[in-house]
Coordinates of C-alpha atoms and ligand atoms in Angstrom, one line a residue:
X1 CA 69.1 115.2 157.0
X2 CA 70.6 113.5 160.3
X3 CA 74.3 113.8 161.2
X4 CA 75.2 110.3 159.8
X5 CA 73.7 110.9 156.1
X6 CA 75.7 113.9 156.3
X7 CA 79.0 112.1 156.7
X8 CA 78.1 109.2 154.6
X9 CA 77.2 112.5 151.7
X10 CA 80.7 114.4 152.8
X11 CA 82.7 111.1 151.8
X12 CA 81.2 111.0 148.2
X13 CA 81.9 115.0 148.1
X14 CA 81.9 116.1 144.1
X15 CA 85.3 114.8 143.1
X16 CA 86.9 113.5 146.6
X17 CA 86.8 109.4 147.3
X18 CA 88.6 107.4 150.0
X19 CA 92.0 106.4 150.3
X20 CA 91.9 102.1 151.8
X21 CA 95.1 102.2 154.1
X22 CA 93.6 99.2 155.7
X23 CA 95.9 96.2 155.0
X24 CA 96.3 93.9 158.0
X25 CA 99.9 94.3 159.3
X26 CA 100.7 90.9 157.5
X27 CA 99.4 91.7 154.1
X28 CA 101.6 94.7 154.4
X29 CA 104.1 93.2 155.0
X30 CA 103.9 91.1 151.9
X31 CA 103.5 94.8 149.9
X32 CA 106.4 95.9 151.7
X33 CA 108.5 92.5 151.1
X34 CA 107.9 92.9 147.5
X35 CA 109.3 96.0 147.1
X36 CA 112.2 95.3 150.0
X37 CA 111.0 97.2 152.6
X38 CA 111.4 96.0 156.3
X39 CA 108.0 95.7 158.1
X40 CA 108.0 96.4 161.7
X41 CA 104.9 98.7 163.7
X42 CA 107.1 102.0 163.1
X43 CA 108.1 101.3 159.1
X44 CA 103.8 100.9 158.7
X45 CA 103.3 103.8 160.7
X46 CA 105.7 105.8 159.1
X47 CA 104.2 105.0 156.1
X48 CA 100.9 105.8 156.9
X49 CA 101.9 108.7 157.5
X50 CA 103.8 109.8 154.9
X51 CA 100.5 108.8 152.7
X52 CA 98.1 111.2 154.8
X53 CA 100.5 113.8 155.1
X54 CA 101.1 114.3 151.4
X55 CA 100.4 118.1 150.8
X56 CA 97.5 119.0 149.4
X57 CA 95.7 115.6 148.8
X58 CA 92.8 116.5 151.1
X59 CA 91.6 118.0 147.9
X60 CA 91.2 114.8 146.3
X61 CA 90.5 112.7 149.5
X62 CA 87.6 113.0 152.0
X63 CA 88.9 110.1 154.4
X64 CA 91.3 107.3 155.3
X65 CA 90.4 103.8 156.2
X66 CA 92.3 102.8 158.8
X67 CA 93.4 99.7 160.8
X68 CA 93.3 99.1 164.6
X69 CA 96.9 98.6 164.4
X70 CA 97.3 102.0 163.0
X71 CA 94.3 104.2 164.6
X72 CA 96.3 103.9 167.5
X73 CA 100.0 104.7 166.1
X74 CA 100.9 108.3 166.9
X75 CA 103.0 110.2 164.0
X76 CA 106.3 110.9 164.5
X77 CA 106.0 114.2 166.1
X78 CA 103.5 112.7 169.1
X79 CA 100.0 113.7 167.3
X80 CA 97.5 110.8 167.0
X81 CA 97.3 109.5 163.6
X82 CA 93.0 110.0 163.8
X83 CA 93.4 113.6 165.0
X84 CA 96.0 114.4 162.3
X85 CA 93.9 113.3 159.2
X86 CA 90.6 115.3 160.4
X87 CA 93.7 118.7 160.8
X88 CA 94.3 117.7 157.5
X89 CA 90.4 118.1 156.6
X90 CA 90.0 114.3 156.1
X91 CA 87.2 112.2 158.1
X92 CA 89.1 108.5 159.6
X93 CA 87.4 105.5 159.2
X94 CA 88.3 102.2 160.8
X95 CA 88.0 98.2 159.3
X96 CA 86.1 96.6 161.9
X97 CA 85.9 93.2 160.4
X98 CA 88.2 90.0 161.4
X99 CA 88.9 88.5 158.3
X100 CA 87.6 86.1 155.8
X101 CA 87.6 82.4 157.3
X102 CA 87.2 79.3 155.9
X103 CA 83.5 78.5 156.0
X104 CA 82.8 75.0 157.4
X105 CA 79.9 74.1 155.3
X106 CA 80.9 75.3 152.1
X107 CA 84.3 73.7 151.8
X108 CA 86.6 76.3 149.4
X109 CA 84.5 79.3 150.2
X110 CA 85.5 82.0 153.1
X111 CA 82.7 84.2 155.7
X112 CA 83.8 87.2 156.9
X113 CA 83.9 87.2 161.1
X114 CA 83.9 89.7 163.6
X115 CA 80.6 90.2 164.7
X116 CA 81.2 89.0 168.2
X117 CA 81.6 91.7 170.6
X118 CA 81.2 94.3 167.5
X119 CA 79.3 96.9 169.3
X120 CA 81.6 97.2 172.0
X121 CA 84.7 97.5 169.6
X122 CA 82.2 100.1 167.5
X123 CA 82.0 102.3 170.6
X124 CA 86.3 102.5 171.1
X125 CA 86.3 103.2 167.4
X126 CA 83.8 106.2 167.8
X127 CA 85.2 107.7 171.0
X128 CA 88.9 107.7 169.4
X129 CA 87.2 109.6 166.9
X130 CA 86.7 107.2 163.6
X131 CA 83.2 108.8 161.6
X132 CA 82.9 105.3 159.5
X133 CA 83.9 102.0 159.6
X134 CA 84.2 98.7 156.8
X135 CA 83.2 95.3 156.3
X136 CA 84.9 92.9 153.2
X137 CA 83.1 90.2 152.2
X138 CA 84.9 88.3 149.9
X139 CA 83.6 86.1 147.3
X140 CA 85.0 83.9 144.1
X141 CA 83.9 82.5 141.1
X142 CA 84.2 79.0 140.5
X143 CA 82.2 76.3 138.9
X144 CA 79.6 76.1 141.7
X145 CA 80.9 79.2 143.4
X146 CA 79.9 81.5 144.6
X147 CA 76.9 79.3 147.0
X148 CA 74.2 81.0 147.2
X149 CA 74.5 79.8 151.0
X150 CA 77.8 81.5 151.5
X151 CA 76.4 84.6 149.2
X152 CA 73.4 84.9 152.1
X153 CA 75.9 84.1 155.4
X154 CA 77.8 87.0 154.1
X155 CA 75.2 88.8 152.9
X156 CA 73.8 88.5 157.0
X157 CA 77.1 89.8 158.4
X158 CA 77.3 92.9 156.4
X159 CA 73.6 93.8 157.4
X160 CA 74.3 92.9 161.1
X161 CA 77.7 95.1 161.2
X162 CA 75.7 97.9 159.2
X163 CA 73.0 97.5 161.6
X164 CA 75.6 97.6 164.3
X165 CA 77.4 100.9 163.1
X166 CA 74.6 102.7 162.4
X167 CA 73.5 102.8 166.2
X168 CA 77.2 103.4 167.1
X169 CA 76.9 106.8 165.0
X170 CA 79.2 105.4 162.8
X171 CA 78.7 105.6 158.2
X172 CA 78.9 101.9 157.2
X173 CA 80.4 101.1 153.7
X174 CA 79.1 97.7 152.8
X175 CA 81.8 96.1 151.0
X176 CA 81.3 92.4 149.0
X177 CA 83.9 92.2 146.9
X178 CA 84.1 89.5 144.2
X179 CA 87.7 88.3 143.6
X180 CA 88.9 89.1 140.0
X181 CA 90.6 85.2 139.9
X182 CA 89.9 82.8 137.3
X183 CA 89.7 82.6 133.3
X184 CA 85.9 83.6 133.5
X185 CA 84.2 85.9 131.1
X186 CA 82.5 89.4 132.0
X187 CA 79.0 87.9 131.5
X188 CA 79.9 85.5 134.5
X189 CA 81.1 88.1 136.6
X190 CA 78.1 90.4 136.0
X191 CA 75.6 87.5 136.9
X192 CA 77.3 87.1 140.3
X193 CA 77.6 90.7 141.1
X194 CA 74.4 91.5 140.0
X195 CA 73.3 87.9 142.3
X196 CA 75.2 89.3 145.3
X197 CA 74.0 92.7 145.4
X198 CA 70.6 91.8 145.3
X199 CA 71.0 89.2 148.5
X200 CA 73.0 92.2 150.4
X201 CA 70.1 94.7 149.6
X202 CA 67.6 92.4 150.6
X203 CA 69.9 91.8 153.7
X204 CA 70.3 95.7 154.5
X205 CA 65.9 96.0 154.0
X206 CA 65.7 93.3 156.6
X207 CA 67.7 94.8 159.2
X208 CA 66.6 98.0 159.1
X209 CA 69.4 100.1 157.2
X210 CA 69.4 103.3 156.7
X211 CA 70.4 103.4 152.8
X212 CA 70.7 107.1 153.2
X213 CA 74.1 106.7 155.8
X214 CA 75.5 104.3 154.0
X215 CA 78.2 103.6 151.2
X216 CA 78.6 100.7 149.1
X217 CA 82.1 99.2 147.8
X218 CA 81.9 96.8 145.1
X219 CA 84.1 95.3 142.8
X220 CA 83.7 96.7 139.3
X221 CA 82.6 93.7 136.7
X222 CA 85.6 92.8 135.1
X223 CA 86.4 89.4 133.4
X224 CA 88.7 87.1 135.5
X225 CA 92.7 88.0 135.3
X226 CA 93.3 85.0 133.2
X227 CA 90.9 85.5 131.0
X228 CA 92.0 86.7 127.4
X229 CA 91.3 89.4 126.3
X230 CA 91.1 91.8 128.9
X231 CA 88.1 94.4 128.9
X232 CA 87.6 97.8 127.7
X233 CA 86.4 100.3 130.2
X234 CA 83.4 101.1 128.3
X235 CA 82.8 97.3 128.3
X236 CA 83.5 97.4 132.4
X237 CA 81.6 100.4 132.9
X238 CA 78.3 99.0 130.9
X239 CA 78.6 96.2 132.8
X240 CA 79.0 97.7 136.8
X241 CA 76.1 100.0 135.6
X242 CA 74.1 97.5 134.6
X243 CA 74.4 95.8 137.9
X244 CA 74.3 99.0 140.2
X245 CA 71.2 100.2 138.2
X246 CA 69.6 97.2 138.9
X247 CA 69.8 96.3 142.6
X248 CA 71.7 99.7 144.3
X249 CA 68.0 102.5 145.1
X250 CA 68.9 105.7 144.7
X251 CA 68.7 106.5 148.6
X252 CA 72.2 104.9 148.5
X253 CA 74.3 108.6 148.4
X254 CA 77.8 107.1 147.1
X255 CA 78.9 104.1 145.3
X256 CA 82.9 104.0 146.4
X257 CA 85.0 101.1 143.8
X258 CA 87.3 98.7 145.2
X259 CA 90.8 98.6 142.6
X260 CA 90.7 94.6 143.2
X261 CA 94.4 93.8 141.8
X262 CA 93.5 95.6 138.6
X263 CA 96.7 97.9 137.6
X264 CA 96.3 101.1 138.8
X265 CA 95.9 103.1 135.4
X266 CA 93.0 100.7 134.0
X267 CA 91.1 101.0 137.6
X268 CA 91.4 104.4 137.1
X269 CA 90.1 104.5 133.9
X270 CA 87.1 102.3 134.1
X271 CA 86.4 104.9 137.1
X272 CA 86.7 107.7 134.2
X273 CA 84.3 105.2 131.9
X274 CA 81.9 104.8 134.4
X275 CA 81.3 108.6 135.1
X276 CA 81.4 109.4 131.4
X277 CA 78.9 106.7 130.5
X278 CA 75.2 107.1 129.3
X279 CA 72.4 106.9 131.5
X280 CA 71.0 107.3 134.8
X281 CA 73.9 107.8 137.8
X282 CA 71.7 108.7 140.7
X283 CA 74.9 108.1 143.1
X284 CA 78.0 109.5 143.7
X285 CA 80.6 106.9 142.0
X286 CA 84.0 107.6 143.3
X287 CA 86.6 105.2 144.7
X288 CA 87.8 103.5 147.7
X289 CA 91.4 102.1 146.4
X290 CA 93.8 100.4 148.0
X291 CA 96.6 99.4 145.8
X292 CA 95.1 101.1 142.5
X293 CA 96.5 104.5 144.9
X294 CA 99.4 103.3 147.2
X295 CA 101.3 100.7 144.4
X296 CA 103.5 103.4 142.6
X297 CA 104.1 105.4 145.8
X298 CA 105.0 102.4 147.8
X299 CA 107.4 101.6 145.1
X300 CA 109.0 105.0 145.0
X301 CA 109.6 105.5 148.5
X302 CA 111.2 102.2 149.1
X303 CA 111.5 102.6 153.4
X304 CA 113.5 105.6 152.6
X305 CA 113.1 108.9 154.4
X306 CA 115.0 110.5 151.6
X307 CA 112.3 109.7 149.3
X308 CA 109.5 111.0 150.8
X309 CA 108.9 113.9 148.9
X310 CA 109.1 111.9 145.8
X311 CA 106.7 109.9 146.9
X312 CA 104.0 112.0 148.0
X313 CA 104.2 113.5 144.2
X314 CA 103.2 110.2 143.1
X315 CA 100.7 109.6 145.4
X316 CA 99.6 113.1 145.1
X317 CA 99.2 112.8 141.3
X318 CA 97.5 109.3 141.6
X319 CA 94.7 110.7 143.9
X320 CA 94.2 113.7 141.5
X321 CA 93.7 111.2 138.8
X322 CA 91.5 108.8 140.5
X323 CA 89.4 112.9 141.0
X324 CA 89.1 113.6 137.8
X325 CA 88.1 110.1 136.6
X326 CA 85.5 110.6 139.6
X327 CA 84.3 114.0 138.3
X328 CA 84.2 111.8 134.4
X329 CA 86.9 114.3 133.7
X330 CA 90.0 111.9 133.1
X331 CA 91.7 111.3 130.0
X332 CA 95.2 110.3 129.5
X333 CA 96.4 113.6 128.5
X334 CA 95.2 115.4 132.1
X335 CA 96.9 112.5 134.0
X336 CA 100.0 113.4 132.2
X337 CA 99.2 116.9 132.7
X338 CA 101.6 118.9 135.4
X339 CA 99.0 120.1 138.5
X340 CA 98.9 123.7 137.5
X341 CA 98.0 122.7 134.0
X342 CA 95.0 120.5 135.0
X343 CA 92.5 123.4 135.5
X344 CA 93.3 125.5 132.5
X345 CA 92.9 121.9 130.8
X346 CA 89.7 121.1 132.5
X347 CA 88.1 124.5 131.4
X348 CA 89.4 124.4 127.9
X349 CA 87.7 120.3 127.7
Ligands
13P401 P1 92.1 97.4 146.7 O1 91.7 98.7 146.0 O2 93.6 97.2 146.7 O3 91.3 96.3 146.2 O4 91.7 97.6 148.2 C1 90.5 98.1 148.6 C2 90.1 97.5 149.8 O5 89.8 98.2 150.8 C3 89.9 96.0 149.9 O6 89.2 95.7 151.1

């Protein structure tokens, strides 16, 4: 196995998935607004950092997506952010996309940009030490939308930046995430999934991809968030399976779910449905969360240095949660469990 299948298989490591500490500085700064929280370069870094630093989430984690903004913060006591998560035995990763845009010929729809001058951006990430990088495509569901013309344009990107990565020695995770907005049903959602996926494989055979270094980050299939009633996870995880079994070969290593907005307890227990569920899994399926992680930890610390302890307890429970539903070992009863109970409870389950 080459070097880069080996870090694409140590990310989807038997119960470990990734944390998404991504956000562009202005969409953290909306998090941070919400919850009253000043946002200048120093209150995201310290904030960052108080995530990675949490004691003892490496056990849960394998690596940290970063931002540019942050990969070159320092922490407070002078250490480069990059070279303090691989101390702390997790692997940084970098967002090397530029956004979703407006597409010009598909008015209401957005492409993802950045491939222009990729490579060379690629080889700074790699030399300040980053071991994978991410792409978001982002998609919606409408009455004619998702085009399949704006399906394919992004579809092309995420094969060219995978393309791109994989000569830069970099593990790309391949991310087209369909936006939970809207009243639509499941059914919908699972046609365009399964529609997209099949366009980005098709993508990734014709540029040469090596499935075997490379993750995938979908959406899960989920009904729209104004759509009543919500689903159950067994419904969700029939679903995503469906899809996954459908158009994801089992050369893919690791299959790592975006939280999309869902609240943080049901992404974290359609993880759980989706590892409990019948039927082939030939991948890893663990997660790559954003807010489903950071929401209730954000919340607690509130910009205060005070409550940084009590924060990291939070986001230290959330990660082992989001483990166990990774390892198809989550139930309501563990995630309520104190730490030292879990194992006991585990081998008694
Ligand atoms: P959420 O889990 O908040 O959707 O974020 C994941 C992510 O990285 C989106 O690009």
């Amino acid at each position: 196995m080459t070097d880069l299948a080996q870090v694409a298989q140590s990310l989807v490591a038997q119960g470990k998935g990734l944390l998404a500490a991504d956000e562009r500085p202005d969409t953290l700064t909306k998090r941070f607004t919400a919850v009253r929280i000043a946002s200048t370069p120093d209150m995201r870094r310290d904030y960052r950092e108080m995530l990675v630093t949490t004691p003892g989430v490496s056990e849960f984690l394998s690596g940290v997506i970063l931002h540019d903004e942050t990969i070159r913060q320092k922490t407070a006591s002078g250490e480069l952010i990059v070279v303090a998560i691989e101390k702390l035995g997790m692997l940084p990763g970098i967002k090397v996309d530029l956004g979703a845009k407006p597409m010009a010929s598909s008015p209401g729809e957005l492409v993802t940009e950045g491939l222009d001058g990729l490579r060379e951006r690629l080889v700074e990430y790699r030399r300040m030490g980053a071991r994978f990088a991410k792409w978001r495509a982002v998609l919606s569901i409408g009455d004619a939308r998702p085009s399949r013309l704006c399906i394919e344009s992004n579809a092309e990107a995420l094969a060219r930046y995978a393309a791109l990565c994989q000569e830069q020695d970099l593990v790309p995770i391949v991310e087209p995430e369909i936006l939970m907005d809207g009243a639509h049903t499941i059914e919908r959602t699972e046609e365009v999934t399964s529609e997209v996926q099949e366009l980005v494989f098709e993508a990734l055979y014709a540029h040469h991809v090596r499935l075997e270094a490379m993750l995938l980050k979908p959406n899960m299939v989920v009904p729209g968030e104004d759509a009543t009633p919500p689903a159950a996870p067994h419904i969700v995880a029939s679903a995503t399976l469906r899809c996954l079994r459908r158009h994801v070969p089992p050369a893919v290593p690791g299959i790592v779910f975006l939280s999309g907005g869902q609240h943080d307890v049901v992404a974290i227990r359609c993880l759980g449905a989706i590892n409990r569920a019948h039927g082939p899994r030939p991948w890893r399926l663990s997660f790559s969360f954003g807010r489903a992680l950071q929401d209730a930890a954000l919340a607690r610390w509130g910009g205060k240095p005070e409550n940084v302890e009590a924060a990291q307890q939070v986001f230290y429970e959330k990660a082992r949660a989001c483990s166990l539903a990774a390892l198809g070992a989550y139930t309501d009863q563990l995630e309520a469990a104190p730490p030292q109970r879990v194992e006991a409870m585990l081998r008694d389950d």
